Coordinates of C-alpha atoms in Angstrom, one line a residue:
M208 CA -40.3 -3.5 113.7
K209 CA -38.1 -5.7 115.7
R210 CA -41.0 -6.9 117.7
F211 CA -42.9 -7.8 114.6
F212 CA -40.1 -9.9 113.2
A213 CA -39.5 -11.5 116.6
R214 CA -43.1 -12.8 116.6
L215 CA -42.6 -14.6 113.2
P216 CA -41.9 -18.3 113.3
R217 CA -38.3 -19.2 112.5
R218 CA -37.5 -21.9 110.0
R219 CA -35.3 -24.6 111.3
R220 CA -32.0 -25.0 109.4
P221 CA -31.1 -28.5 108.5
A222 CA -27.9 -30.0 109.7
L223 CA -25.1 -29.9 107.1
A224 CA -23.6 -33.0 105.8
T225 CA -20.0 -33.8 106.2
D226 CA -19.4 -33.2 102.4
P227 CA -20.0 -29.4 101.9
F228 CA -20.8 -30.0 98.1
V229 CA -23.4 -32.6 98.6
P230 CA -26.9 -31.1 98.7
V231 CA -28.7 -31.8 101.9
T232 CA -32.3 -32.5 102.4
P233 CA -34.3 -32.9 105.6
R234 CA -34.1 -36.6 105.0
G235 CA -30.3 -36.6 104.4
P236 CA -27.8 -35.9 101.6
R237 CA -29.0 -36.1 97.9
P238 CA -27.2 -38.9 96.0
R239 CA -24.7 -37.8 93.2
P240 CA -25.6 -38.9 89.6
A241 CA -23.3 -41.6 88.0
V242 CA -20.9 -40.1 85.4
A243 CA -19.4 -42.4 82.6
V244 CA -15.6 -42.3 82.5
P245 CA -14.3 -42.7 78.9
P246 CA -11.7 -45.3 78.4
R247 CA -8.1 -44.2 77.8
E248 CA -7.1 -44.1 74.0
N249 CA -4.3 -46.1 72.6
P250 CA -1.2 -43.9 72.6
E251 CA 0.0 -45.4 69.3
K252 CA -3.2 -44.3 67.5
T253 CA -2.9 -40.8 69.0
R254 CA 0.7 -40.4 67.7
A255 CA -0.3 -41.7 64.2
R256 CA -3.1 -39.2 63.9
A257 CA -0.8 -36.4 64.9
E258 CA 1.8 -37.5 62.3
R259 CA -0.8 -37.5 59.6
R260 CA -1.9 -34.0 60.4
L261 CA 1.7 -32.8 60.4
K262 CA 2.5 -34.4 57.1
F263 CA -0.6 -32.9 55.5
T264 CA 0.3 -29.4 56.7
A265 CA 3.8 -29.8 55.5
A266 CA 2.6 -31.0 52.0
C267 CA 0.4 -27.9 51.8
F268 CA 3.3 -25.6 52.6
I269 CA 5.6 -27.4 50.0
A270 CA 2.9 -27.2 47.3
G271 CA 2.3 -23.5 47.9
F272 CA 6.0 -22.7 47.8
A273 CA 6.4 -24.8 44.6
V274 CA 3.5 -22.8 42.9
I275 CA 5.0 -19.5 43.9
G276 CA 8.5 -20.6 42.8
L277 CA 7.2 -21.7 39.4
K278 CA 5.4 -18.4 38.9
M279 CA 8.4 -16.4 39.8
G280 CA 10.5 -18.4 37.4
A281 CA 8.0 -17.8 34.6
I282 CA 7.9 -14.1 35.2
S283 CA 11.7 -13.8 35.3
A284 CA 12.0 -15.7 32.0
S285 CA 9.3 -13.6 30.2
E286 CA 9.7 -10.3 28.5
A287 CA 9.1 -7.3 30.7
R288 CA 5.8 -5.4 30.0
E289 CA 4.2 -2.4 31.3
P290 CA 1.2 -3.0 33.6
A291 CA -2.2 -2.9 32.0
T292 CA -4.2 0.2 32.6
G293 CA -7.9 0.1 33.3
G294 CA -10.0 -0.6 30.3
L295 CA -7.1 -1.0 28.0
S296 CA -6.6 -4.8 27.8
G297 CA -6.0 -5.1 24.1
A298 CA -8.7 -7.8 23.8
G299 CA -10.1 -8.1 20.3
I300 CA -7.3 -6.1 18.5
V301 CA -5.7 -8.1 15.7
S302 CA -2.3 -6.6 15.0
A303 CA -0.9 -9.5 12.8
R304 CA -0.4 -8.6 9.1
A305 CA 1.2 -10.6 6.4
D306 CA 4.3 -9.5 4.5
I307 CA 4.2 -8.2 0.9
T308 CA 7.0 -9.4 -1.3
D309 CA 8.1 -8.9 -4.9
R310 CA 7.9 -11.6 -7.5
Q311 CA 11.2 -13.0 -6.3
G312 CA 10.1 -13.2 -2.7
R313 CA 12.1 -10.1 -1.6
V314 CA 10.3 -8.2 1.2
L315 CA 8.5 -5.0 0.3
A316 CA 6.5 -4.5 3.5
T317 CA 6.6 -6.3 6.9
N318 CA 5.8 -5.9 10.6
V319 CA 8.3 -5.3 13.4
T320 CA 7.9 -4.9 17.1
A321 CA 7.9 -1.3 18.1
T322 CA 7.5 0.7 21.3
A323 CA 4.8 3.2 22.0
L324 CA 5.1 6.0 24.6
Y325 CA 2.1 7.1 26.7
A326 CA 1.6 9.1 29.9
Q327 CA -0.6 8.6 33.0
P328 CA -0.4 12.1 34.7
H329 CA -1.9 11.0 38.0
L330 CA 1.2 8.8 38.5
M331 CA 3.7 11.5 37.8
V332 CA 5.9 12.9 40.5
D333 CA 6.9 16.1 38.7
P334 CA 4.7 16.8 35.6
A335 CA 6.6 20.0 34.7
A336 CA 10.0 18.2 34.7
A337 CA 8.5 15.4 32.7
A338 CA 7.2 17.8 30.0
E339 CA 10.6 19.6 29.8
G340 CA 12.4 16.2 29.5
L341 CA 10.1 15.1 26.7
A342 CA 10.6 18.3 24.9
R343 CA 14.4 17.8 24.9
I344 CA 14.0 14.2 23.6
F345 CA 11.3 15.0 21.0
P346 CA 11.7 18.5 19.5
D347 CA 8.2 18.6 18.2
M348 CA 6.7 18.5 21.7
N349 CA 6.2 21.8 23.5
A350 CA 7.1 21.8 27.2
E351 CA 4.5 24.4 28.2
T352 CA 1.7 22.7 26.3
W353 CA 2.4 19.4 27.8
T354 CA 2.8 20.8 31.3
R355 CA -0.7 22.2 31.0
R356 CA -2.0 18.9 29.8
F357 CA -0.3 16.8 32.5
T358 CA -1.7 19.0 35.2
G359 CA -5.2 19.3 33.7
G360 CA -6.8 16.3 35.3
S361 CA -6.7 13.8 32.5
K362 CA -5.5 10.3 33.4
F363 CA -4.1 9.2 30.0
Y364 CA -2.3 10.7 27.0
W365 CA -0.8 9.1 23.9
L366 CA 2.6 10.7 23.3
K367 CA 4.3 8.7 20.5
G368 CA 3.1 5.8 18.5
N369 CA 6.6 4.5 17.7
I370 CA 9.9 5.5 19.3
S371 CA 13.4 4.3 18.7
P372 CA 15.4 2.3 21.3
E373 CA 17.6 5.4 21.9
Q374 CA 14.5 7.6 22.5
Q375 CA 13.1 4.9 24.8
Q376 CA 16.3 4.8 26.9
A377 CA 16.3 8.6 27.1
V378 CA 12.7 8.6 28.4
H379 CA 13.5 5.9 30.8
D380 CA 16.4 7.9 32.2
L381 CA 14.0 10.7 33.1
G382 CA 12.9 8.4 36.0
E383 CA 9.3 9.5 35.8
P384 CA 6.9 6.7 36.8
G385 CA 4.0 8.3 34.9
L386 CA 5.8 7.8 31.5
L387 CA 5.1 4.3 30.3
F388 CA 5.9 2.1 27.3
G389 CA 3.9 -0.4 25.4
Q390 CA 4.9 -3.0 22.8
R391 CA 3.0 -3.2 19.5
E392 CA 3.4 -4.2 15.9
M393 CA 4.5 -1.6 13.4
R394 CA 4.4 -1.7 9.6
V395 CA 7.7 -1.1 8.0
Y396 CA 8.8 -0.6 4.3
P397 CA 12.5 -1.5 4.2
N398 CA 13.1 0.0 0.8
G399 CA 11.8 3.5 1.7
P400 CA 10.1 5.3 -1.2
L401 CA 10.7 2.5 -3.6
A402 CA 7.4 1.4 -5.2
S403 CA 5.6 3.7 -2.8
H404 CA 2.7 4.3 -5.2
V405 CA 2.2 0.5 -5.5
L406 CA 2.3 -0.2 -1.8
G407 CA 0.4 2.8 -0.7
G408 CA 0.9 2.6 3.0
A409 CA -0.8 1.7 6.3
R410 CA -1.8 3.4 9.6
Y411 CA -3.0 2.3 13.0
G412 CA -6.7 1.6 13.5
A413 CA -8.0 0.5 16.9
Q414 CA -5.2 0.6 19.4
D415 CA -4.3 0.5 23.1
V416 CA -1.0 0.3 25.0
R417 CA -0.5 -3.4 24.3
A418 CA -1.7 -3.8 20.7
A419 CA -2.5 -1.8 17.6
E420 CA -4.5 -2.7 14.6
I421 CA -2.7 -2.0 11.3
K422 CA -4.9 -1.0 8.4
G423 CA -4.0 -0.2 4.7
V424 CA -4.8 3.3 3.6
A425 CA -3.9 3.2 -0.1
G426 CA -2.3 1.1 -2.9
V427 CA -2.3 -2.7 -2.5
E428 CA -2.2 -2.3 1.3
A429 CA -5.7 -1.0 1.1
V430 CA -7.0 -3.3 -1.7
F431 CA -5.8 -6.4 0.1
D432 CA -6.3 -5.2 3.6
T433 CA -8.7 -8.0 4.6
Y434 CA -6.5 -10.6 2.8
L435 CA -3.4 -9.5 4.6
R436 CA -5.1 -9.5 8.0
D437 CA -6.8 -12.9 7.6
P438 CA -5.6 -15.3 10.4
A439 CA -6.6 -18.3 8.3
R440 CA -3.7 -17.6 5.9
E441 CA -1.2 -18.1 8.7
G442 CA 0.9 -15.2 7.7
A443 CA 1.5 -16.3 4.1
P444 CA 2.9 -13.3 2.2
L445 CA 1.2 -11.4 -0.6
R446 CA 3.4 -11.9 -3.7
L447 CA 3.3 -9.0 -6.2
S448 CA 4.3 -9.0 -9.9
V449 CA 6.8 -6.2 -9.3
D450 CA 10.5 -7.0 -9.5
L451 CA 12.5 -5.0 -6.9
S452 CA 15.6 -4.8 -9.0
V453 CA 13.8 -3.6 -12.1
Q454 CA 11.7 -1.1 -10.0
T455 CA 14.9 0.3 -8.5
A456 CA 16.6 0.8 -11.9
M457 CA 13.5 2.3 -13.4
E458 CA 13.0 4.8 -10.6
R459 CA 16.6 5.9 -10.6
V460 CA 16.6 6.5 -14.4
L461 CA 13.2 8.2 -14.3
D462 CA 14.3 10.5 -11.5
S463 CA 17.5 11.4 -13.3
G464 CA 15.6 12.0 -16.6
R465 CA 13.0 14.2 -14.8
R466 CA 15.8 16.4 -13.4
L467 CA 17.7 16.5 -16.7
M468 CA 14.5 17.4 -18.7
N469 CA 13.4 20.0 -16.0
A470 CA 10.0 18.2 -15.7
K471 CA 7.8 18.8 -12.7
G472 CA 6.6 15.2 -12.7
A473 CA 7.1 11.8 -14.4
A474 CA 5.6 8.4 -14.6
A475 CA 6.7 5.0 -16.1
I476 CA 5.2 1.6 -16.5
L477 CA 6.7 -1.8 -17.5
M478 CA 4.3 -4.5 -18.2
N479 CA 4.4 -8.1 -19.6
V480 CA 2.5 -7.9 -22.9
R481 CA 1.0 -11.5 -22.6
T482 CA 0.1 -11.8 -18.9
G483 CA -0.6 -8.1 -18.0
E484 CA 1.8 -8.4 -15.0
I485 CA 3.2 -5.0 -14.0
V486 CA 6.9 -5.5 -13.4
A487 CA 7.6 -1.9 -12.5
L488 CA 5.4 1.2 -11.9
A489 CA 6.8 4.6 -10.9
S490 CA 5.4 8.0 -10.3
L491 CA 7.4 11.1 -9.4
P492 CA 7.5 12.9 -7.1
D493 CA 7.0 10.1 -4.6
F494 CA 7.0 9.6 -0.8
D495 CA 8.2 7.4 1.9
P496 CA 5.3 5.1 3.1
N497 CA 7.1 4.8 6.5
D498 CA 6.2 8.5 7.0
R499 CA 3.2 8.9 4.7
P500 CA 2.4 12.6 4.3
Q501 CA -1.1 14.2 4.5
V502 CA -3.2 14.7 1.4
R503 CA -2.8 18.2 0.1
T504 CA -6.0 20.2 0.0
E505 CA -4.7 23.2 -1.9
G506 CA -2.7 23.8 -5.1
D507 CA -2.3 21.6 -8.1
R508 CA -3.3 18.0 -7.5
G509 CA -0.5 16.8 -9.6
D510 CA 2.1 18.4 -7.3
D511 CA 1.0 16.2 -4.4
P512 CA 3.6 13.3 -3.9
L513 CA 0.6 11.0 -3.1
F514 CA -0.8 11.5 -6.6
N515 CA -0.1 8.5 -8.7
R516 CA 0.6 9.9 -12.2
A517 CA 0.8 6.4 -13.8
V518 CA -2.7 5.5 -12.7
Q519 CA -4.6 8.6 -11.6
G520 CA -3.0 11.0 -14.1
V521 CA -5.5 11.3 -16.9
Y522 CA -3.9 13.2 -19.9
E523 CA -4.3 13.7 -23.6
L524 CA -1.6 11.3 -24.8
G525 CA -1.0 12.8 -28.2
S526 CA 0.4 10.9 -31.2
T527 CA 0.8 7.6 -29.3
F528 CA -2.9 7.1 -30.4
K529 CA -2.1 7.2 -34.1
I530 CA -1.2 3.5 -34.2
F531 CA -4.7 2.6 -33.1
T532 CA -6.2 4.4 -36.0
A533 CA -3.8 2.8 -38.5
A534 CA -4.3 -0.7 -37.0
Q535 CA -8.1 -0.4 -37.2
S536 CA -7.9 0.8 -40.7
L537 CA -5.8 -2.3 -41.6
E538 CA -8.1 -4.6 -39.7
L539 CA -11.2 -3.3 -41.5
G540 CA -9.4 -3.7 -44.9
L541 CA -9.7 0.0 -45.7
T542 CA -6.0 0.3 -46.2
N543 CA -2.8 -1.6 -46.1
A544 CA 0.7 -0.6 -45.0
G545 CA 1.5 0.8 -48.5
T546 CA -1.8 2.7 -49.1
M547 CA -1.2 6.3 -50.0
I548 CA -3.0 8.9 -47.8
D549 CA -3.6 12.5 -48.8
T550 CA -1.7 14.7 -46.4
T551 CA -2.2 18.1 -48.0
G552 CA -3.1 20.6 -45.4
P553 CA -4.4 22.2 -43.6
L554 CA -7.3 19.8 -43.3
R555 CA -10.6 21.8 -42.8
Q556 CA -13.5 20.5 -40.8
G557 CA -16.1 23.2 -40.3
R558 CA -14.4 26.1 -38.5
F559 CA -11.5 23.9 -37.4
R560 CA -8.1 23.5 -39.1
I561 CA -5.8 20.5 -38.7
R562 CA -2.2 20.9 -39.4
D563 CA 1.0 18.8 -39.3
F564 CA 4.1 19.8 -37.4
H565 CA 6.0 19.8 -40.7
N566 CA 5.0 19.8 -44.3
Y567 CA 5.1 16.2 -45.4
G568 CA 4.0 16.8 -49.0
A569 CA 0.9 15.7 -50.8
Q570 CA 0.9 12.0 -49.9
L571 CA 2.3 9.5 -47.4
S572 CA 1.9 5.8 -47.1
V573 CA 0.1 4.5 -44.0
T574 CA 3.4 3.4 -42.7
D575 CA 4.9 6.8 -43.2
V576 CA 1.9 8.5 -41.7
I577 CA 2.9 6.7 -38.5
V578 CA 6.7 7.1 -39.0
K579 CA 6.5 10.9 -39.6
S580 CA 3.5 11.3 -37.2
S581 CA 1.1 13.1 -39.6
N582 CA -2.0 14.4 -38.0
I583 CA -3.7 15.1 -41.3
G584 CA -3.1 11.5 -42.6
T585 CA -4.3 10.0 -39.4
A586 CA -7.5 12.2 -39.4
R587 CA -8.3 11.2 -42.9
M588 CA -8.1 7.5 -42.0
A589 CA -10.3 8.1 -39.0
L590 CA -13.0 9.8 -41.1
D591 CA -13.1 6.6 -43.3
I592 CA -13.5 4.5 -40.2
G593 CA -16.3 6.6 -38.7
A594 CA -17.2 7.6 -35.2
A595 CA -19.2 4.4 -34.3
R596 CA -16.5 2.0 -35.3
Q597 CA -13.8 4.2 -33.7
Q598 CA -15.6 4.1 -30.4
A599 CA -16.1 0.4 -30.5
F600 CA -12.4 -0.2 -31.2
L601 CA -11.3 2.1 -28.4
R602 CA -13.7 0.5 -26.1
S603 CA -12.3 -3.0 -26.9
L604 CA -8.9 -1.6 -25.9
G605 CA -10.2 -0.4 -22.5
F606 CA -10.4 3.4 -23.1
F607 CA -14.0 3.6 -21.9
E608 CA -13.6 2.3 -18.4
A609 CA -11.2 2.5 -15.4
T610 CA -8.3 0.1 -15.4
P611 CA -9.0 -3.1 -13.2
V612 CA -5.5 -2.9 -11.6
E613 CA -5.4 -3.7 -7.8
L614 CA -5.0 -0.1 -6.6
T615 CA -7.4 2.0 -4.6
E616 CA -6.8 4.9 -6.9
A617 CA -7.7 3.1 -10.1
P618 CA -11.5 3.1 -10.0
G619 CA -11.5 6.9 -9.9
A620 CA -9.3 7.3 -12.9
R621 CA -11.8 6.9 -15.7
P622 CA -10.9 8.3 -19.2
I623 CA -12.4 11.7 -20.0
L624 CA -14.5 11.3 -23.2
P625 CA -16.3 13.9 -25.3
T626 CA -20.0 14.3 -24.4
R627 CA -20.7 14.3 -28.1
W628 CA -18.7 12.6 -30.8
P629 CA -18.9 14.6 -34.0
D630 CA -16.6 14.2 -36.9
I631 CA -14.1 16.7 -35.5
S632 CA -13.8 14.6 -32.4
T633 CA -13.3 11.5 -34.5
M634 CA -10.5 13.3 -36.3
T635 CA -8.7 14.8 -33.2
I636 CA -9.1 11.6 -31.1
S637 CA -7.4 9.6 -33.8
Y638 CA -4.1 11.5 -33.0
G639 CA -4.6 11.7 -29.3
H640 CA -6.5 15.0 -28.6
G641 CA -10.0 15.2 -27.2
L642 CA -9.8 12.0 -25.2
S643 CA -7.8 11.8 -21.9
A644 CA -6.5 8.6 -20.4
S645 CA -3.9 7.4 -18.0
P646 CA -0.5 6.0 -18.9
L647 CA -1.7 2.6 -17.6
H648 CA -4.6 2.7 -20.0
L649 CA -2.0 3.3 -22.8
A650 CA 0.2 0.5 -21.7
T651 CA -2.7 -1.9 -21.5
A652 CA -3.8 -0.9 -25.0
Y653 CA -0.3 -1.2 -26.5
A654 CA 0.1 -4.6 -24.9
S655 CA -3.3 -5.8 -26.3
L656 CA -2.6 -4.5 -29.8
L657 CA 1.0 -5.6 -30.1
N658 CA 1.1 -9.0 -28.3
G659 CA -0.6 -10.7 -31.3
G660 CA -3.9 -8.9 -30.9
T661 CA -5.5 -10.3 -27.7
R662 CA -6.8 -8.1 -24.8
V663 CA -4.9 -8.3 -21.5
A664 CA -5.8 -7.0 -18.1
P665 CA -3.2 -5.2 -16.0
T666 CA -2.4 -6.8 -12.6
L667 CA 0.0 -6.3 -9.7
L668 CA -0.2 -9.9 -8.6
A669 CA 2.4 -12.4 -9.7
R670 CA 0.7 -15.1 -11.8
E671 CA 1.6 -18.7 -11.2
E672 CA 0.6 -19.7 -14.7
A673 CA -0.2 -17.8 -17.9
P674 CA -3.8 -16.6 -18.1
A675 CA -6.2 -17.7 -20.9
P676 CA -6.0 -15.4 -23.9
G677 CA -8.4 -12.5 -23.8
P678 CA -10.8 -11.3 -26.4
R679 CA -9.2 -10.6 -29.8
V680 CA -8.9 -7.0 -30.8
V681 CA -7.0 -7.4 -34.1
S682 CA -5.7 -10.3 -36.1
P683 CA -2.2 -11.5 -35.6
R684 CA -1.2 -10.2 -39.0
V685 CA -2.4 -6.6 -38.2
S686 CA -0.6 -6.8 -34.9
A687 CA 2.6 -7.8 -36.7
E688 CA 2.2 -5.0 -39.2
A689 CA 1.6 -2.5 -36.4
R690 CA 4.8 -3.6 -34.7
H691 CA 6.7 -3.2 -38.0
M692 CA 5.4 0.4 -38.3
L693 CA 6.4 1.3 -34.8
R694 CA 9.9 -0.3 -35.3
Q695 CA 10.4 2.1 -38.2
V696 CA 9.4 5.0 -36.0
V697 CA 12.5 4.2 -34.0
T698 CA 14.8 3.4 -36.9
R699 CA 13.9 6.4 -39.1
G700 CA 11.2 8.4 -37.5
T701 CA 10.4 10.7 -34.5
A702 CA 11.8 8.2 -31.9
S703 CA 15.3 7.7 -33.3
L704 CA 16.8 8.4 -29.9
A705 CA 15.0 5.3 -28.6
E706 CA 17.3 2.8 -30.3
V707 CA 18.8 0.4 -27.9
E708 CA 21.3 -1.8 -29.6
G709 CA 20.5 -5.5 -29.3
Y710 CA 16.9 -5.0 -28.0
Q711 CA 15.0 -3.7 -31.1
L712 CA 12.6 -1.3 -29.3
A713 CA 9.5 -0.3 -31.3
G714 CA 7.3 2.6 -30.2
K715 CA 5.6 5.9 -30.8
T716 CA 6.1 9.4 -29.5
G717 CA 3.3 11.7 -28.3
T718 CA 3.3 15.4 -27.4
A719 CA 0.1 17.1 -26.2
D720 CA -0.5 20.6 -25.0
K721 CA -1.2 20.7 -21.3
P722 CA -4.8 21.9 -20.4
S723 CA -5.1 24.9 -18.2
P724 CA -7.3 24.7 -15.1
T725 CA -9.1 27.9 -16.2
G726 CA -9.9 26.4 -19.6
G727 CA -8.0 26.0 -22.9
Y728 CA -4.4 25.0 -23.2
Y729 CA -1.0 26.4 -22.1
D730 CA 1.1 27.8 -24.9
D731 CA 4.4 26.7 -23.5
K732 CA 3.6 23.6 -21.4
V733 CA 3.2 20.1 -22.7
I734 CA 3.0 16.5 -21.6
T735 CA 5.2 14.1 -23.5
T736 CA 4.9 10.4 -23.8
F737 CA 6.7 7.5 -25.4
A738 CA 5.0 4.1 -25.6
G739 CA 6.6 1.0 -27.1
V740 CA 7.4 -2.7 -26.9
F741 CA 10.6 -4.8 -27.0
P742 CA 12.0 -6.8 -28.7
A743 CA 10.0 -5.7 -31.7
Q744 CA 10.0 -9.1 -33.5
D745 CA 8.4 -11.0 -30.6
P746 CA 7.6 -8.5 -27.8
E747 CA 7.8 -9.5 -24.2
Y748 CA 7.3 -6.1 -22.5
V749 CA 5.6 -2.8 -23.1
I750 CA 7.0 0.4 -21.7
V751 CA 5.4 3.8 -21.2
V752 CA 7.2 6.9 -20.1
T753 CA 5.5 10.3 -19.5
L754 CA 7.0 13.6 -18.5
D755 CA 5.0 16.6 -17.3
E756 CA 6.2 20.0 -18.5
P757 CA 9.6 19.0 -19.8
S758 CA 12.0 21.5 -21.4
V759 CA 15.6 20.9 -22.4
Q760 CA 18.2 22.8 -24.3
A761 CA 19.4 20.6 -27.2
A762 CA 20.9 21.3 -30.6
G763 CA 21.1 25.0 -29.8
E764 CA 17.4 25.6 -28.9
E765 CA 14.8 24.7 -26.3
R766 CA 13.1 21.4 -26.9
R767 CA 9.8 20.2 -25.5
T768 CA 8.6 17.4 -27.8
A769 CA 8.6 13.8 -26.8
G770 CA 11.4 12.8 -29.3
W771 CA 13.8 15.0 -27.3
T772 CA 12.5 14.4 -23.8
A773 CA 10.5 11.2 -23.1
V774 CA 12.3 9.1 -25.7
P775 CA 15.9 9.4 -24.3
V776 CA 14.6 8.5 -20.8
A777 CA 12.7 5.5 -22.1
S778 CA 15.7 4.3 -24.0
E779 CA 17.9 4.5 -21.0
V780 CA 15.3 2.6 -18.9
V781 CA 15.3 -0.2 -21.4
R782 CA 19.1 -0.3 -21.6
R783 CA 19.3 -0.7 -17.8
I784 CA 16.4 -3.1 -17.1
A785 CA 16.7 -5.5 -20.1
P786 CA 19.7 -7.4 -18.6
L787 CA 17.9 -7.5 -15.2
L788 CA 14.9 -9.2 -17.0
G789 CA 17.2 -11.9 -18.2
M790 CA 17.0 -10.7 -21.9
R791 CA 20.0 -11.5 -24.0
P792 CA 20.8 -8.8 -26.7
D793 CA 20.3 -9.8 -30.3
F794 CA 22.8 -7.8 -32.5
D795 CA 21.7 -9.4 -35.8
P796 CA 17.9 -9.3 -36.0
G797 CA 18.0 -9.0 -39.8
A798 CA 17.8 -6.0 -42.0
D799 CA 14.1 -6.4 -42.9
A800 CA 12.2 -8.1 -40.1
F801 CA 8.7 -7.6 -41.8
G802 CA 8.8 -11.1 -43.3
A803 CA 9.6 -12.5 -39.9
Y804 CA 6.7 -10.7 -38.4
L805 CA 4.3 -12.0 -41.0
T806 CA 5.6 -15.6 -40.6
Q807 CA 5.1 -15.4 -36.8
A808 CA 1.7 -13.9 -37.3
A809 CA 0.7 -16.8 -39.6
V810 CA 1.9 -19.4 -37.1
R811 CA -0.1 -17.8 -34.4

């Protein structure tokens, strides 16, 4: 191998140039390419550029710190809130709701800021201790139940919709990060149970931890729900016709009267006879709309505190109907106030017998038929009127339809009418048996008959101006004569305990046997009613008081009739509320006011 390589020709190595980095060729060193040398920059320009860069960087730092500082200041000045949970942003929930006030602008319902309590178990440190702490703060919460729930894998639980500041602090002191609070609007009724059946109540609709929708569930809260939540109204309050002072006085007297008369329930209405404005409406037992109870599904419906006896209660209203029969007879020209009516009894109609509570003799004038409350005399007038005309007249007074008052309960409270209308129905309905209606129906009919004879519609809204007169139901003269008869019922008839000195109350009593749920009537249970207007000469208000199953010991025996039960309560109501209504007592109305009635009727 060495020999082989030895015979190969060897390449001659060129001589190296003196510069070891210059390539060398057989002909000599390769020339280096020319390189352009940049000119040196002006030092002043270099310094200026550097200053600009430094200033820009400093400005960016200052702007960033300023934004952070402003944000921190805004956060420190704002109200503390719980962090939002996933999917619960509150978007789209409208919690604003306008106030409800009485006719004087006093608040009946409003919104306040409340605190809700909720739990996120996955954030809890000690679920069992949290459950035990909550059970100590809220006695209705069971520690074992909530321990199971907190450890069951769910990530969210509503605990309390509204808690007090004291309860919030107690929960906060537990130190549990999984128990959180949320601010929301809450509907509050500052007067408690007062006017509860008018207001009805509200509940939460759509809700999350930051907001809750408030929706009306009954009463005017439900009827005007859209109106109260309308943002276009900018929170303008809903003004009712109710007067808070009058409502308070009426409820107190009615409750005392119910207890005194041992009644299981009571209702009262005060209405302006010309405008139909309801100044006070009460039903007992009542409830607190701040803690509205659940509807009862068992037992007597009338025992439920949510049941509005003044509007939903449909009863036979007894002898309070007699004035309608007398007024229609006068309007048709069949009788006048002095016409003598045969009252011999019993009055036979087929297999039925109609009797009076007392024997009033062979004849009574039309006025005395009303004053002494003769069933026989009223039935005879009704037979002369006839079924068709009686139905037409009662329809004109509103007894064939539900009242149009602004309450959710009203449309379902239609009068109960006979399926057939034979002569016996004509006779019994003339004195308030065989047709059932609510106390509000009765108040509306009395206002329409006795205000001069024009139909009014009941309303719970305060009117800014007097409405146009409604359809005429009787002439002004007949209206005045009807008031005169009812005034004599108080001065010398069955409602003598209704006399209120200075206010000339005129009205009629009514006692009806209470129907049994199994059919027929109870032997010892009645519903008593007093309906009237005041002052009698020129009425401003109509009042209706109804008691359910009253019974009182008076004059040595048990009394159940309206003259002994409903009348004294109504009298005391008028005595209390008349000064609140700004009415000055008139202690000298004249011994015989009938001439004044007729003069006023002629003028109208």
